[in-house]
């Protein structure tokens, strides 16, 4: 789909100012830690007889290894981000199916209303379970007894699903659900737990520390060796290209670190809050929309 | 499968004119925003004593980082485009299964006809739901009462599926469908919603803003630094290679932006309109083709 | 698995002659369209005072962008080819399951024979449906009434599957199949349609025109700019390296175009004809092999 | 999700010391085996008339091939590590579903308690089965008779699953489980075995020896040829860049070897012990949390 | 998991001798076919006035295209190898499930024993079906009548599965299996055929001939053009770097050819024989381990 490109020009300049500002703040200390040794090198080179200048081939070779690791880091971080998005997308689908089948197959009753409420609560419980714990202020639409029970669970999504299953079993025992329908509803609750498990996996698994560490170390070494190639030509200005290269490489690393765990509140994170409200709206439309379609007999 | 290569030569030249024209229009402002500073640099270099010229290694290094991001951008955009195509392809499959089983397993009745009509409407509703909202002029083949109901829904595909489910439940309650058949039909409607959910995911999720922004910024920086390497040799012509490189890099970005959300009306978007009509044709052939195959007893 | 490498040497030289001949034929016009301007440049350079020669850095930078696009093009084309192969492989599996279960679960009858015949016909119908339409000469093993019916369908694979389903429903209505068996057979026919739908998707979806066009344009531009780097050294021979580079790049493009729609008759296409006959043989062995294994009571 | 970047600077320097120390220890012998010939080359170059120095293009070309293999090695190792993580994540999901359905669908009995205990034991049995054999000290929560039986099995996870199935069959025969429920429980045990099989596959399959060997050989050759390019400029210091390049390349190889079989006790391995305890906690909360949600009648 | 790195140093040198020896043997003819023209070039250059030497840029450009194809070739070959390993891993899982459910759900009888025997035979039949045909000496544990029947089939795995299905149908007809159990067993046999079909696909599908041929041709051309860059400096020694580069590139190609069809007896192939025996051992432990776990009533 075509984006409006008319304001690309303006926005580009705006973005440079805004976005670089954001990254520069994050990288401020690192940039200073690079700039100081650079200036030191320049001082030694300019003020003493000592000559660093040499062929530039070593950084070139190191650069290839760095390139490999940067591609790798960017790809794996993005893959996790996109997998997280897919998992949340499948939560949307499951909630819609589940709501449609509650609406169609369970008789009007207090139980039915409560099942709808629990389903609406699930995305809210999930998103905060992945942050710092469920925010009960968001769940005030739940009846008090359900809220009370939920508060007693350590692993709250498990608790919510156990309550859903209890309603379903109860309807089955009262003869309102056939074996087939019960299996179908059990599949939906199982799938809600699968969504949860996948989110937990992405949230709790950092990439292998070796990759995370090595990359930063190599970028640092690279930045320290780089001046050898510039210093003869640039003298006191050596630190300028060094900082630019260091900044470009580290900005990719910082972004990778942000998006590989996309359940927080960063600008690059997924809009889990918006999704929870959207799902709630969808379920309510399925639940309340009147009149039902009149089947022709 | 072999393409006719005889007119490759002609078409190549034709394409350069046509396609580049399309991109040049889209990139016009950006190209100007690059050309002006370039000419300024040339002016300073040619008319004053100030000398920019230096070793060309910095852009070379930056170029590697740019290359990484361009590969990454092109791949992820294409992957989304191809995933969207797969999802739409699975909609074709589901509609064919669904139509075959409606034809085989539901008795001739007004309900049956209406279920076929709703199924035919689904691809039309889906494609416009992903644009600016359903176009009811395309759905005139639907009976008025269904149209009326549909108009009252905010999330129209959900509404259409709820109506389909109502017909199925009604047939089940009248004893025309067994438990097994009902489960099968419920699977088909669930899968239609899965298709919808996946399309919504691709449509609503831009790539992480960090990647989208950084790439444009780096291309711009790169284009601004590049003249250092050329200016000594090319003088006033410096802007030519700068524009060419900038244009090549940005054209990849523009294409990525177009294809990563492929549900619109761009030349690079998927032919969702054509597919909706093709599915309608397929369903109608399955529904109306006479006579049925006479089984030998 | 180890290949016999003894004749690699001979075959290598043979291949150069044979395979390059094939590609050279396909690229003849393009190669000429490159050679002529090259010779023109050489003429201007050698016979006039005008000097093109310059630093070679521009093509080098463009080359990186080209490399990105060539990797991308080769990978996506191969992925489609391999996906097509997987889909056809799953057709082999489905046909074997289907045949085994027809043999085991349906009583000897005219219907059973006809179901076997229709199953044998499916791969033939599918492969030609993806080319220029079903070749009825290949289907002479089908009874005339089935052939007649099939001819009346526009979308013949759909027609064939509807007939299969009619036989299955008939067996179910006569009480020869349980609910479970009917569901199982319905899954097999659904899966045959899934195979069909995936093949149609691969066959009908060209890659985004932007990628296809841009790549050719960039290769052409690249070939036109390249002489700047060579002309001083090579003079009249400039066109030799230009043609070699152009040929290498375009051969990758041509191969990508061939394999990304692998259902035709090209040397690089999948052996769909051989597979259809192999499936027919497999089904016949399952159907006719005597005696059945005598179960020990 | 944003990481706290304030201590990045400090940690970076700390990491260089710590992590490089770890790798340097692992690579000590290799580094010496590279340093000695390097010093020899320097000695010959400095002390004799013999001149190694030449154009640097050969290592450059070899470097590209090395780069290809390093990307490949890093990617495949990471893919295995991430696949292992996904498989363990699905074990978490299966254990939660299984526990919920045991809680909901099996009546209070000694059998039920024992089924819970076996399920809790599975992750412990699996993780040590992938190391040096089950540690029975971790399984003291199991009743003695189960422990005794388990000790008699060579393939202990199979044994544990056979016991689970026996409890399920027993409940089915006593009429406490319907056909549907039994199938569901059978699916869960099947899936536990799928998890096991996938872990065994990753654990038991080294990458093709050709890739593992060739890469090390090429890095070694590369390090031996490299001095040709440096020796003229650097003399006795030649060994410094050679060691750095060798170290960077080999560190990627060493990390790949560590993470491609991630079930051990390395710092880069997956936290299987922590996961087993976490699953045990989850199951116990599902099993014991009181009171159950009171369904409104 | 950490590998013991102490003997890395020794093994590295050992490997160079051993593994390179293996590859050198395979590539001997090719290497000679490259060395002879190289020496010829050197002779012409050294003994005549004719001067080949030129800028080195052409091989550099061709090298990029070669790099693209080498990455691509290595990746696709490895992907096939790993997919084959996954498929065989799923065979392990299916055989374990199948054996557990035969043990649990079929009453002791001659039929049961024979079903176990057939299941044990399947991996042996599969692995040799993918080589040169089933080795009946490996299947002496099968009763004679089964062996006789099997010998009459062309497609032996299909034959074995048809016999398994006959036992299952027989048990179903005698009332020993419910509809649910029969469906479950039918799924297992279907999945064994899926494993078979996937192995056949990998075994029977060479990569597109275009890719296989082009790569070898380009490596050869590259090796022929390379001397232009070396000959001035190296004279008679030109053939040394040419052979090294050619050897490195071709060794990647040879390995790709070996691992992309991993069902043979090569050192890089999958251990299918060992797996067949391991599965047999697993099945026997499940079948014979006594006593069964005593369920507490």
mmCIF file of N, CA and C in Angstrom, chain E residues 26 31 41 57 66 109 113 150 160 166 200 204 247 266 276 289:
data_model
loop_
_atom_site.group_PDB
_atom_site.id
_atom_site.type_symbol
_atom_site.label_atom_id
_atom_site.label_comp_id
_atom_site.label_asym_id
_atom_site.label_seq_id
_atom_site.Cartn_x
_atom_site.Cartn_y
_atom_site.Cartn_z
ATOM 1 N N UNK E 26 39.275 -36.379 -4.098
ATOM 2 C CA UNK E 26 38.056 -36.176 -4.889
ATOM 3 C C UNK E 26 38.259 -35.137 -5.973
ATOM 4 N N UNK E 31 41.828 -30.371 -10.077
ATOM 5 C CA UNK E 31 42.970 -29.535 -9.739
ATOM 6 C C UNK E 31 43.998 -29.570 -10.875
ATOM 7 N N UNK E 41 50.016 -20.388 -18.981
ATOM 8 C CA UNK E 41 49.994 -18.918 -18.922
ATOM 9 C C UNK E 41 51.346 -18.401 -18.441
ATOM 10 N N UNK E 57 40.550 -5.856 -11.163
ATOM 11 C CA UNK E 57 39.170 -5.608 -10.760
ATOM 12 C C UNK E 57 38.174 -6.635 -11.303
ATOM 13 N N UNK E 66 30.269 -15.069 -7.490
ATOM 14 C CA UNK E 66 30.602 -16.405 -6.988
ATOM 15 C C UNK E 66 30.227 -16.539 -5.521
ATOM 16 N N UNK E 109 -1.806 -61.133 21.592
ATOM 17 C CA UNK E 109 -2.231 -62.044 20.540
ATOM 18 C C UNK E 109 -1.095 -62.145 19.532
ATOM 19 N N UNK E 113 1.948 -59.254 18.304
ATOM 20 C CA UNK E 113 3.377 -59.502 18.111
ATOM 21 C C UNK E 113 3.804 -59.124 16.706
ATOM 22 N N UNK E 150 6.271 -59.152 1.334
ATOM 23 C CA UNK E 150 7.019 -57.927 1.122
ATOM 24 C C UNK E 150 7.840 -57.996 -0.157
ATOM 25 N N UNK E 160 4.452 -52.738 3.326
ATOM 26 C CA UNK E 160 4.511 -52.959 4.769
ATOM 27 C C UNK E 160 3.367 -52.224 5.468
ATOM 28 N N UNK E 166 -3.942 -53.832 7.604
ATOM 29 C CA UNK E 166 -4.814 -55.012 7.619
ATOM 30 C C UNK E 166 -4.957 -55.582 9.027
ATOM 31 N N UNK E 200 11.740 -39.462 0.317
ATOM 32 C CA UNK E 200 11.814 -39.641 -1.141
ATOM 33 C C UNK E 200 11.988 -38.316 -1.855
ATOM 34 N N UNK E 204 15.112 -37.711 -4.170
ATOM 35 C CA UNK E 204 14.919 -37.715 -5.627
ATOM 36 C C UNK E 204 15.025 -36.359 -6.298
ATOM 37 N N UNK E 247 40.546 -24.702 -4.975
ATOM 38 C CA UNK E 247 40.307 -25.794 -4.048
ATOM 39 C C UNK E 247 39.296 -25.400 -2.964
ATOM 40 N N UNK E 266 28.084 -41.986 3.018
ATOM 41 C CA UNK E 266 29.190 -41.041 3.109
ATOM 42 C C UNK E 266 29.509 -40.689 4.559
ATOM 43 N N UNK E 276 17.932 -46.976 12.882
ATOM 44 C CA UNK E 276 17.012 -48.108 12.752
ATOM 45 C C UNK E 276 17.199 -49.075 13.923
ATOM 46 N N UNK E 289 9.350 -54.715 28.592
ATOM 47 C CA UNK E 289 9.719 -54.360 29.969
ATOM 48 C C UNK E 289 8.654 -54.855 30.955
#
